Tab-separated table of C-alpha atoms in Angstrom:
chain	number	residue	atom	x	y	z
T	1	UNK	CA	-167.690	108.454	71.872
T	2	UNK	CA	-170.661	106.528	71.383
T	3	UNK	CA	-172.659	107.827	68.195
T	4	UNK	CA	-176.606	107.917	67.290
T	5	UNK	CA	-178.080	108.573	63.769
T	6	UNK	CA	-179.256	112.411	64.330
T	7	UNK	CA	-182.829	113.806	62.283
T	8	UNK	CA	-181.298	115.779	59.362
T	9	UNK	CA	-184.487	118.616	60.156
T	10	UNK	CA	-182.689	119.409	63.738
T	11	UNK	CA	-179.112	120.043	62.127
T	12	UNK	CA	-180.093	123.426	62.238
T	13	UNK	CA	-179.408	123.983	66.179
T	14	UNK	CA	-176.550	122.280	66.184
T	15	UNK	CA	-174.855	124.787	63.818
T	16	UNK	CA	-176.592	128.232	63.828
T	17	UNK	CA	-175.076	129.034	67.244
T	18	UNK	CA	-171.688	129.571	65.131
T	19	UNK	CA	-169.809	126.805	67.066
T	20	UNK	CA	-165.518	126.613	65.584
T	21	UNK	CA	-165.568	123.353	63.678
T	22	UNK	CA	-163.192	121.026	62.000
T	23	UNK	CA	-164.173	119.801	58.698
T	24	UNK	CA	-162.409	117.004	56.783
T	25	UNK	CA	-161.500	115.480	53.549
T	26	UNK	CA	-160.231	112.858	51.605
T	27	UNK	CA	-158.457	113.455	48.624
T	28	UNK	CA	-156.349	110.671	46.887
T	29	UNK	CA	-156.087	108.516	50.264
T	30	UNK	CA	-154.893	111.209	52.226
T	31	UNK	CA	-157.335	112.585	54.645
T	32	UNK	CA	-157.101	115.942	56.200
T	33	UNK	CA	-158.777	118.270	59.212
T	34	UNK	CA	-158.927	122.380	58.861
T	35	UNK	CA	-160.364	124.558	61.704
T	36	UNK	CA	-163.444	126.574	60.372
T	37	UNK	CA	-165.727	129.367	61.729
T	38	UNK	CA	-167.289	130.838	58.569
T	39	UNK	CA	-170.078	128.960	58.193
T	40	UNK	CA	-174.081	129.904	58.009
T	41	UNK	CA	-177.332	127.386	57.932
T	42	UNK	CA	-179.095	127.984	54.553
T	43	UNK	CA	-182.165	125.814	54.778
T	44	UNK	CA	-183.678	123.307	57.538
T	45	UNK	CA	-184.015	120.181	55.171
T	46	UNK	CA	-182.632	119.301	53.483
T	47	UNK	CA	-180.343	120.841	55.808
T	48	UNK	CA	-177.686	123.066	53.840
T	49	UNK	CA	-174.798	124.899	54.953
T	50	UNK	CA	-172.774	127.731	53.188
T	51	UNK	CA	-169.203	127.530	53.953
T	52	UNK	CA	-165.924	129.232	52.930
T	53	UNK	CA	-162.821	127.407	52.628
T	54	UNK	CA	-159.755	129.911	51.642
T	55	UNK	CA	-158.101	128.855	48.477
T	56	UNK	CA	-154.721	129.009	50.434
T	57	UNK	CA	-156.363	125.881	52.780
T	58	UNK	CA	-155.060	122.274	51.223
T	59	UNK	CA	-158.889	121.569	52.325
T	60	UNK	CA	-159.739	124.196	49.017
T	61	UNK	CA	-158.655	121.037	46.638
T	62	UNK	CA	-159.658	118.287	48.660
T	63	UNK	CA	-163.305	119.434	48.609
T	64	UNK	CA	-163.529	121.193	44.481
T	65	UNK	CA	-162.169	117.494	43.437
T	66	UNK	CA	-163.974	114.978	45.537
T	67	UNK	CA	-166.915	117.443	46.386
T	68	UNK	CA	-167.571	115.697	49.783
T	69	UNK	CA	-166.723	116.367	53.348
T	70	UNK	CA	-167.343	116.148	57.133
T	71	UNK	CA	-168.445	119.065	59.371
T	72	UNK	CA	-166.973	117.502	63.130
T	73	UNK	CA	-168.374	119.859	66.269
T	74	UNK	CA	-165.701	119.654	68.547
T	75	UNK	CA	-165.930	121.334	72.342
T	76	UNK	CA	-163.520	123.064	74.812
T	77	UNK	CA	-162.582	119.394	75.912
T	78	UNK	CA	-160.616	119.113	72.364
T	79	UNK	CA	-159.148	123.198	72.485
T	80	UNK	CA	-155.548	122.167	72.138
T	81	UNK	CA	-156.462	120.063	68.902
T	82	UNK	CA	-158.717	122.222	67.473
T	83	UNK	CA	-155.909	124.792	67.341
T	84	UNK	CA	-153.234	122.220	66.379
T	85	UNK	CA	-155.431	121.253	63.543
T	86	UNK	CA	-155.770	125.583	62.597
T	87	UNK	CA	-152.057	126.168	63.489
T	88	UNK	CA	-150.612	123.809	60.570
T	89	UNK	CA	-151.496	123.112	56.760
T	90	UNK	CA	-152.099	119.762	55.079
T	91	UNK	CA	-149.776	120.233	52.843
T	92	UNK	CA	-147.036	119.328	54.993
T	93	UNK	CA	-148.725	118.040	58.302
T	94	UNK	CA	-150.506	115.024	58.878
T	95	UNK	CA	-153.390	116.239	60.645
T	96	UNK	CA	-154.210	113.365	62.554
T	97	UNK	CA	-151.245	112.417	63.539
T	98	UNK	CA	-150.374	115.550	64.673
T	99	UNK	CA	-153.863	115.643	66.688
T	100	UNK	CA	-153.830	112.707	67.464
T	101	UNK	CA	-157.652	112.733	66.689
T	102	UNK	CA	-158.956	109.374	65.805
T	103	UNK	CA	-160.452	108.962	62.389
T	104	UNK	CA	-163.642	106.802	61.863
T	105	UNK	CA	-165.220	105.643	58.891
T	106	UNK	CA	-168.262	107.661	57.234
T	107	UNK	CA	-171.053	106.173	56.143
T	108	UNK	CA	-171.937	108.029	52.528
T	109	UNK	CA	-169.024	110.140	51.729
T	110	UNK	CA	-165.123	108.988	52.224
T	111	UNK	CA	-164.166	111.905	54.279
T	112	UNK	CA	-163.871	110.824	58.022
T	113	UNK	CA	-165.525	111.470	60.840
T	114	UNK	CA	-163.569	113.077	64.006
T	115	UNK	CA	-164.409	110.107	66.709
T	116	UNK	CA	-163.483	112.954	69.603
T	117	UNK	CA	-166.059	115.071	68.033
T	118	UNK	CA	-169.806	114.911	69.914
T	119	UNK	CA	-171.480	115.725	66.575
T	120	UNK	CA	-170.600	114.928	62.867
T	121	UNK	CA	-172.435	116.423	59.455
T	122	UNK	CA	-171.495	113.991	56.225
T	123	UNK	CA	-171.929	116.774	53.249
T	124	UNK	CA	-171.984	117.038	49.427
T	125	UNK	CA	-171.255	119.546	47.631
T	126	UNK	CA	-174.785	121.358	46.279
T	127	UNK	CA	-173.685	124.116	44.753
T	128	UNK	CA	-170.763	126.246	43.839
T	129	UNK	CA	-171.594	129.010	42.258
T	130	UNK	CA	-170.412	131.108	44.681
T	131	UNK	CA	-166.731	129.318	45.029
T	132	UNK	CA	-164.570	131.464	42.018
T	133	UNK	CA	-165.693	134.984	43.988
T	134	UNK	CA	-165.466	134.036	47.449
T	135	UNK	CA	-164.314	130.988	48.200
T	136	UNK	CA	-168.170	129.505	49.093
T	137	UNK	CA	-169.330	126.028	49.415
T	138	UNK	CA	-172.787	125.158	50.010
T	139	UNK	CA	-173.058	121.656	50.948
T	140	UNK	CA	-175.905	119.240	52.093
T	141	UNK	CA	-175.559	117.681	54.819
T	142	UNK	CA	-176.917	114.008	53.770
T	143	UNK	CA	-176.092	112.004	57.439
T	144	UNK	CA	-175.849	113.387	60.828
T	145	UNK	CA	-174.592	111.578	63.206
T	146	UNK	CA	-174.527	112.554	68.124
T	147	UNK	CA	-173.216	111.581	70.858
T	148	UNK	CA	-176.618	111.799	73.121
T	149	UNK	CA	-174.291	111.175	76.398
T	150	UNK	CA	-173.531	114.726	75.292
T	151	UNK	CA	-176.372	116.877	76.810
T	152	UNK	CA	-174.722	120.536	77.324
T	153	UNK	CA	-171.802	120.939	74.531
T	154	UNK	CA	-169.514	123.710	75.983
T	155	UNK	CA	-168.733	124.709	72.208
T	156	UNK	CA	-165.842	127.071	70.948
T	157	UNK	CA	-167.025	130.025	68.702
T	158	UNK	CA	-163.718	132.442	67.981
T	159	UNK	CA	-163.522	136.019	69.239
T	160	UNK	CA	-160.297	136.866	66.543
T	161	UNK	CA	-157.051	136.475	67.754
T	162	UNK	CA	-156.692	133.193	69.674
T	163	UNK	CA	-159.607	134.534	72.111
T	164	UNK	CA	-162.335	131.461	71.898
T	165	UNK	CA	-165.526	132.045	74.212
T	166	UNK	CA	-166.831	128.867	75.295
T	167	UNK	CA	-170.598	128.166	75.037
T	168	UNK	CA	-172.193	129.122	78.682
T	169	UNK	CA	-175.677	128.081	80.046
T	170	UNK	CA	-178.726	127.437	77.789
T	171	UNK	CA	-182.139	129.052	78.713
T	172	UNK	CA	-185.908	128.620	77.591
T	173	UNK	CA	-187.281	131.532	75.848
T	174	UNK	CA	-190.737	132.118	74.494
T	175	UNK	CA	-189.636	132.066	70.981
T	176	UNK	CA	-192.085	131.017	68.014
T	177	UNK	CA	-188.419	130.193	65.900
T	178	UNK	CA	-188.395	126.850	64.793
N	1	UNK	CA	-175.524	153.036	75.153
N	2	UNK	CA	-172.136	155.453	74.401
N	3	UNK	CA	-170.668	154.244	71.107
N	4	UNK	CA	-167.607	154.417	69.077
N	5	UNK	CA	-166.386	154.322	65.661
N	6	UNK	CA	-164.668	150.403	65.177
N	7	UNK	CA	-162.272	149.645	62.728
N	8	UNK	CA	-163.604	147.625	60.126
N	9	UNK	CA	-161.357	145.317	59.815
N	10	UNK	CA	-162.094	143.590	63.589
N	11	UNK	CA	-165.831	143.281	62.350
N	12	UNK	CA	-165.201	139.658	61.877
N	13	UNK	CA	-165.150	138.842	66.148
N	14	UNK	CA	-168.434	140.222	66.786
N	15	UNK	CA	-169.732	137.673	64.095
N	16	UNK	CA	-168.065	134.466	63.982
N	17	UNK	CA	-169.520	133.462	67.156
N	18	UNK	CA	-172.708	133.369	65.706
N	19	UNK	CA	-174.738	135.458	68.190
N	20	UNK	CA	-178.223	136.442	67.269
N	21	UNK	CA	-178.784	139.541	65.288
N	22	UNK	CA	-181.419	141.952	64.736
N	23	UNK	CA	-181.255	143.229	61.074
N	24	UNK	CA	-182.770	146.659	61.175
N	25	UNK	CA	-184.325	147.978	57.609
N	26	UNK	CA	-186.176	151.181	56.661
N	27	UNK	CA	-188.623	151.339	53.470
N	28	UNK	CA	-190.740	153.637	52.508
N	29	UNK	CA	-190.575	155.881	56.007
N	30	UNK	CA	-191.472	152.420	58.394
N	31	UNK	CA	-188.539	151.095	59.551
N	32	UNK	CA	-188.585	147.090	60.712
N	33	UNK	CA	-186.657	144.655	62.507
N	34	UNK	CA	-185.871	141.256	61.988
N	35	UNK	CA	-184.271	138.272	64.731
N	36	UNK	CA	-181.767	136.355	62.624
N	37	UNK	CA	-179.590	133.583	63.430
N	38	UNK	CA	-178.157	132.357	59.758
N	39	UNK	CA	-175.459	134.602	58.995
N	40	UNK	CA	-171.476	133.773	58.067
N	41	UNK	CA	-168.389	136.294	57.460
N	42	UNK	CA	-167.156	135.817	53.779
N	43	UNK	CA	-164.290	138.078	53.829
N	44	UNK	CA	-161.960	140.059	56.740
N	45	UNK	CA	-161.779	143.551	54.675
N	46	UNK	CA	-163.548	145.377	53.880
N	47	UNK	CA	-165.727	142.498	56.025
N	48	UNK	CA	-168.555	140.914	53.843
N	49	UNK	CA	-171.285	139.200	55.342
N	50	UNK	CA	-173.780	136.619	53.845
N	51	UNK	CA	-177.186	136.154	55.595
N	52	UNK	CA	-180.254	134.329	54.406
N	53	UNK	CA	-183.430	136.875	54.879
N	54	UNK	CA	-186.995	134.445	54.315
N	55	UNK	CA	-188.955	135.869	51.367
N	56	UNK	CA	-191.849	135.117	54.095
N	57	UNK	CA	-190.213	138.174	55.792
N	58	UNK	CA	-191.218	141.699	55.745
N	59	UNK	CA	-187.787	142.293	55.604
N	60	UNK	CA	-187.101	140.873	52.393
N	61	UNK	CA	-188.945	143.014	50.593
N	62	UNK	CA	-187.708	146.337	51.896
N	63	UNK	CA	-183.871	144.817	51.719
N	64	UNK	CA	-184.168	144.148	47.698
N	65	UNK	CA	-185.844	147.429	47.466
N	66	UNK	CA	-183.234	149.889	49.035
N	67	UNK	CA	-180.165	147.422	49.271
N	68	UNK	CA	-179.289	148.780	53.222
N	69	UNK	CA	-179.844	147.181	56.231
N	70	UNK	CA	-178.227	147.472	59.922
N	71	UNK	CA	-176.841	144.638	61.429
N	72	UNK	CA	-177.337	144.854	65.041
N	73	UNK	CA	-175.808	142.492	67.791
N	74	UNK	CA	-177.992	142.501	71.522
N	75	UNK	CA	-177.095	140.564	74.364
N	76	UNK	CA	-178.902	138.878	77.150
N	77	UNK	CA	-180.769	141.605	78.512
N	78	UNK	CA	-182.583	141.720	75.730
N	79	UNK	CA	-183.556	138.683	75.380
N	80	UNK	CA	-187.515	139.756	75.710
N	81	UNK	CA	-187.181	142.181	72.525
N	82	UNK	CA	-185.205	139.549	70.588
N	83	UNK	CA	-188.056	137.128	71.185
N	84	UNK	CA	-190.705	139.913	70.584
N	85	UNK	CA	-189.053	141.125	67.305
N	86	UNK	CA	-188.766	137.602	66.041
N	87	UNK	CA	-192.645	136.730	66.980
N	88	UNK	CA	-194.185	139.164	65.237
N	89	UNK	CA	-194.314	140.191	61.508
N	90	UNK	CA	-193.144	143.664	60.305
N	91	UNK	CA	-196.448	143.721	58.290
N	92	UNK	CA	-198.946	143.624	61.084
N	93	UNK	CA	-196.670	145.259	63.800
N	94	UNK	CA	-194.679	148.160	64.621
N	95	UNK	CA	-191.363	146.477	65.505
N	96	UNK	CA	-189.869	149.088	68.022
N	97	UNK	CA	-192.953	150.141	69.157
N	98	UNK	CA	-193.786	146.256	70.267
N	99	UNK	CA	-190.636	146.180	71.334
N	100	UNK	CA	-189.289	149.146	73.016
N	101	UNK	CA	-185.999	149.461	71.510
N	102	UNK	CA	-184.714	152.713	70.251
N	103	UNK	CA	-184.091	153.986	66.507
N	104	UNK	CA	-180.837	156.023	66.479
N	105	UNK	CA	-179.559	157.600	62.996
N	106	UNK	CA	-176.704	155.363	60.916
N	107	UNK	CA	-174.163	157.423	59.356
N	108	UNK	CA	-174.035	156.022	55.880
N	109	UNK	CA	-177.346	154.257	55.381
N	110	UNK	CA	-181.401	154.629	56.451
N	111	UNK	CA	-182.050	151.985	58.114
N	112	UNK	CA	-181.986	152.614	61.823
N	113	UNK	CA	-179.469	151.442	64.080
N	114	UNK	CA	-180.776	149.918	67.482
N	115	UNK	CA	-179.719	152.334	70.342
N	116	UNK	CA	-179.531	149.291	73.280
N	117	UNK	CA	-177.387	147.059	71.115
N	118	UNK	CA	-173.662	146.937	71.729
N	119	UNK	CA	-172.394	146.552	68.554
N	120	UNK	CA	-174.326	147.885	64.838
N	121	UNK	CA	-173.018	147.706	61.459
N	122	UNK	CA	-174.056	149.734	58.616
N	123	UNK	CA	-174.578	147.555	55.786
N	124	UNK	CA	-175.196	147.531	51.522
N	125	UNK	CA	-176.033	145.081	49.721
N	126	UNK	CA	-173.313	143.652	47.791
N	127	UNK	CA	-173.972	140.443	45.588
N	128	UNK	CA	-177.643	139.427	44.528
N	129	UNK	CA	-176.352	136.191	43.131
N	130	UNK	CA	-178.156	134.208	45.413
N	131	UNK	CA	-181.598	135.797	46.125
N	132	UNK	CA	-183.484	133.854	44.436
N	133	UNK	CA	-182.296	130.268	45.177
N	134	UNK	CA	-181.878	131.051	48.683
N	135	UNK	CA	-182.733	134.284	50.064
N	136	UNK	CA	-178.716	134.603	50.387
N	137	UNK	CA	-177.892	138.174	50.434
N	138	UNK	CA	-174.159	139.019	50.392
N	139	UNK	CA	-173.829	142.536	52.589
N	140	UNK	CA	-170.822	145.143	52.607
N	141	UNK	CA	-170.207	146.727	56.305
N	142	UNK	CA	-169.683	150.046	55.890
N	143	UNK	CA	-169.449	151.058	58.957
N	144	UNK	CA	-169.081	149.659	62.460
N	145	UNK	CA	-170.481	151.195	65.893
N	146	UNK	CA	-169.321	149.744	69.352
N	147	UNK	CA	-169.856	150.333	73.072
N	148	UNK	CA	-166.312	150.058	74.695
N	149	UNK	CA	-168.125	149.523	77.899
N	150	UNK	CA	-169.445	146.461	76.838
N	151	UNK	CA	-166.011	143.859	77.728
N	152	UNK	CA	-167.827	140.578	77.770
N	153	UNK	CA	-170.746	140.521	75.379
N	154	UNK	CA	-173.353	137.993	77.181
N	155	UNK	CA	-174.594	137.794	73.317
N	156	UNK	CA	-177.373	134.798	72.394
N	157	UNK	CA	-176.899	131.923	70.180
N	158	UNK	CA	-179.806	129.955	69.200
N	159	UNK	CA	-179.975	126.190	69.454
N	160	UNK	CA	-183.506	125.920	68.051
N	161	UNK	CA	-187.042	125.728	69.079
N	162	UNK	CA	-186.759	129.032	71.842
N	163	UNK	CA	-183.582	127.377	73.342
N	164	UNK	CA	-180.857	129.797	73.541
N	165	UNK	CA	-177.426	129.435	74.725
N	166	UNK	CA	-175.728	132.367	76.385
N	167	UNK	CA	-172.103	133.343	76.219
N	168	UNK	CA	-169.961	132.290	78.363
N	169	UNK	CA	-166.670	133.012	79.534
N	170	UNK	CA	-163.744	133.488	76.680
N	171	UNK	CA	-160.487	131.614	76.811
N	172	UNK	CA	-156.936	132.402	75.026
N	173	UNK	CA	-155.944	129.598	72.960
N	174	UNK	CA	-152.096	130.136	71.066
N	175	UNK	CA	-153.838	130.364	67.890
N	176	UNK	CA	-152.364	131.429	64.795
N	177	UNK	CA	-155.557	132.809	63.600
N	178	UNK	CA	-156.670	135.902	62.410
């Protein structure tokens, strides 16, 4: 999927409509992919996102020691994966391999991108103050990187149990949000 | 709307999507409401909730004050007082009168709950922590009110400047998650 440099000040909209994503790491040349929901926009720019990762996810140590990641937006084109990559830990799976999602090279942290994936958000680490009570990251997202082929993502954003509901039609409001 | 009592521990469905919310607060005898899109689940049970409330916002103030808010989830039919909430400020305007939505009594806390939203969750504050680097208040639901009528919430999801995607239709997926 052909990529464009994305404005880090319109991160925002790709990731306050809650869409399921796959974040990855890199930790001691082995990179891994864990399916997320939990996830809230923090500020607009830089754009920062707070994030839990469970302790019991292999992602946990990946991100404490190299405090870097990727936030990959996948849609209802990449369901099966996306539930692959939830279904099975990195401690014994090869993510990728059993995805067969296609890893592509960052360009400021080490953690890949998902190539499959319209959108991708290279993060740091900001804070993690938050981390020893519940598990919360906030990272920055420093890079963002879209597919602009991609005009109308049909996102997943999990229901609970296995029940995903797929992003439907946009419409204009008269809204004064940013 | 008819509601019923639901169990706490399913609160985490109606929120991972990331639909927009209307935080409901009551200080001082004026109860306010607020359109909010930046909100995450932090734990299943009892369900925690972190959500970043602007100090710009009426709703700020009247949070830190009496540490109880309602958490209320509309759908597409309301799209008008979702737009009219979030245009207007709590100081100059009378929320429901602007907007025509209904206070109905909580059980367990003052603020109001909405009467034409589906869902509403009674919520304390629970962790302060991060206030004051980033408006990040860390709510306990107490208790959770939903209309078993409502099978296919057509809930909104903001993707930025008064573009909102609606929910569409849900899929099963043969996740292993939660």
């Amino acid at each position: 999927m052909k990529k464009k440099s994305f404005p880090l000040a319109n991160v925002y909209g790709l990731l306050e409509t809650g869409p399921v994503v796959l974040i990855t790491t890199s930790h001691k040349g082995v990179a891994n992919i864990m399916t997320q929901s939990w996830h809230t926009m923090m500020e607009f720019e830089p754009p920062l996102v707070g994030c839990v990762i469970s302790g019991r996810n292999h992602s946990f140590d990946a991100l404490k020691a190299t405090k870097e990641c990727v936030i990959n937006i996948p849609t209802v084109e990449l369901a099966k994966q996306v539930v692959a990559a939830g279904n099975n830990s990195g401690r014994k799976v090869d993510k990728f391999a059993r995805t067969g999602l296609t890893a592509a090279p960052a360009s400021l942290v080490q953690a890949p991108l998902i190539a499959e994936c319209y959108a991708n958000l290279e993060c740091r680490v900001a804070d993690t103050r938050l981390v020893n009570s519940y598990n919360f990251f906030i990272l920055e997202v420093v890079k963002a990187w879209i597919a602009p082929a991609e005009k109308d993502p049909k996102t997943l954003h999990h229901r609970g149990k296995g029940i995903f509901m797929v992003a439907g039609e946009s419409i204009k409001l008269l809204s004064r949000a940013k």
